[in-house]
């Protein structure tokens, strides 16, 4: 249920339900007890007395009132007796102090009590006669001989127990009880649907604030509370994800530090060793000194390159490298690249060839220097990890709907299935490469950063022993 609807419903129910219960219970109470005690309820009694009055003073042309002597006639007395009997009423007629006619014998004290009830409000004209309650109506009359008299009409009324106060007390008790029960029920459902779920959320928030995210927030309660639970659960999942990412980031930072330290330590250690060799006189001939110095120099160059790569990688990682994007003809660009490295590759006995399979558009938007760095690294890898007598690098330029796909395929050592998913990770080097070749394992990680920085994709397909294809997909230039 909607929270707003629940509030409206609860507020209305708190008043309406006790009122309805009180009304129904009072009615049943009156009805049942009237039956049990065989008494008529007041409305009927009032009706009866009104009826008698009408019978005697209106319908009969006010015969009794105008000529009360008629009551002394036997026929009229019989007529009245039957009429009154049919409505269970009685009459006493007084001429002066003398009773001239009565359908029920009443004691003098009781009659006196009746005669005192001269008011018009019948509810106040209640008299007990021989253990029964009656409503009394006293009508003054004048006889023809000038004598005054009184006609006393009696109709059975409620018993004593059924007074207005008692009914009122009963109704109040019923109202208070039903009001309390309704309140308890409403508070109970309100707790179940609103307060309890909110308490659970409060506990969940407490756990989250203490860094405990290992639990689930279950939806419960009214619509808005369920929504709140859902948002809380979403927030918890986001926090779990964030803490996982943070942990991964921390772990990878640790790996980064240890990799950097390790990769820098190796050349530094050998530089130290060679320099000590010279200082200690181990290199005791000019040729040896020259050899040692050349080794120190090459290690220093390697370190220098590694630090450059590292700086570039971290600048790319922090998005601090701004690309100088230019509209570029893919075919011409690759022809130029190949021209630059062709001679170098020939020295390593590697043949490079370019296959243009482009059909329509051949322009891409790239930072030419950065993409050149990527191409050089991939071709440099093909050269470094070439194990065939005659090396081969084929570059295919192909076209997809919105992209140009460049494949750089070699016939080198290939990459094992277990290494393949990681070669674009920073510092990752297959064991074989680690053993034999110089490098820091940053080349492909940098390539990935640069290509993704251009909105493109880079991936590799390889078979161990057969060769490797590195694929680059870059968005075509749209006019
Ligand atoms: N064409 C290839 N043939 C075989 N193995 C390859 C090839 N290209 C990459 N690899 C494997 O992937 C790893 C990662 O390549 P990457 O270029 O990132 O690092 P690197 O060449 O070892 O070092 P760096 O490029 O920093 O000098 C390499 O160490 C090698 O094991
Ligand atoms: Mg490399």
CSV table of C-alpha atoms in Angstrom, one decimal, residues 99 105-117 127-130:
chain,number,residue,atom,x,y,z
A,99,UNK,CA,-62.5,6.7,40.3
A,105,UNK,CA,-56.8,-1.4,39.5
A,106,UNK,CA,-54.0,0.9,40.8
A,107,UNK,CA,-53.2,1.5,44.4
A,108,UNK,CA,-54.0,5.0,45.7
A,109,UNK,CA,-50.3,5.9,46.3
A,110,UNK,CA,-49.4,4.7,42.8
A,111,UNK,CA,-52.3,6.8,41.4
A,112,UNK,CA,-51.1,9.8,43.3
A,113,UNK,CA,-47.7,9.4,41.8
A,114,UNK,CA,-49.3,9.2,38.4
A,115,UNK,CA,-51.3,12.3,38.9
A,116,UNK,CA,-48.1,14.2,39.7
A,117,UNK,CA,-46.7,13.6,36.3
A,127,UNK,CA,-44.0,5.6,37.1
A,128,UNK,CA,-43.6,2.1,38.5
A,129,UNK,CA,-46.9,0.3,39.2
A,130,UNK,CA,-46.9,-3.1,40.7
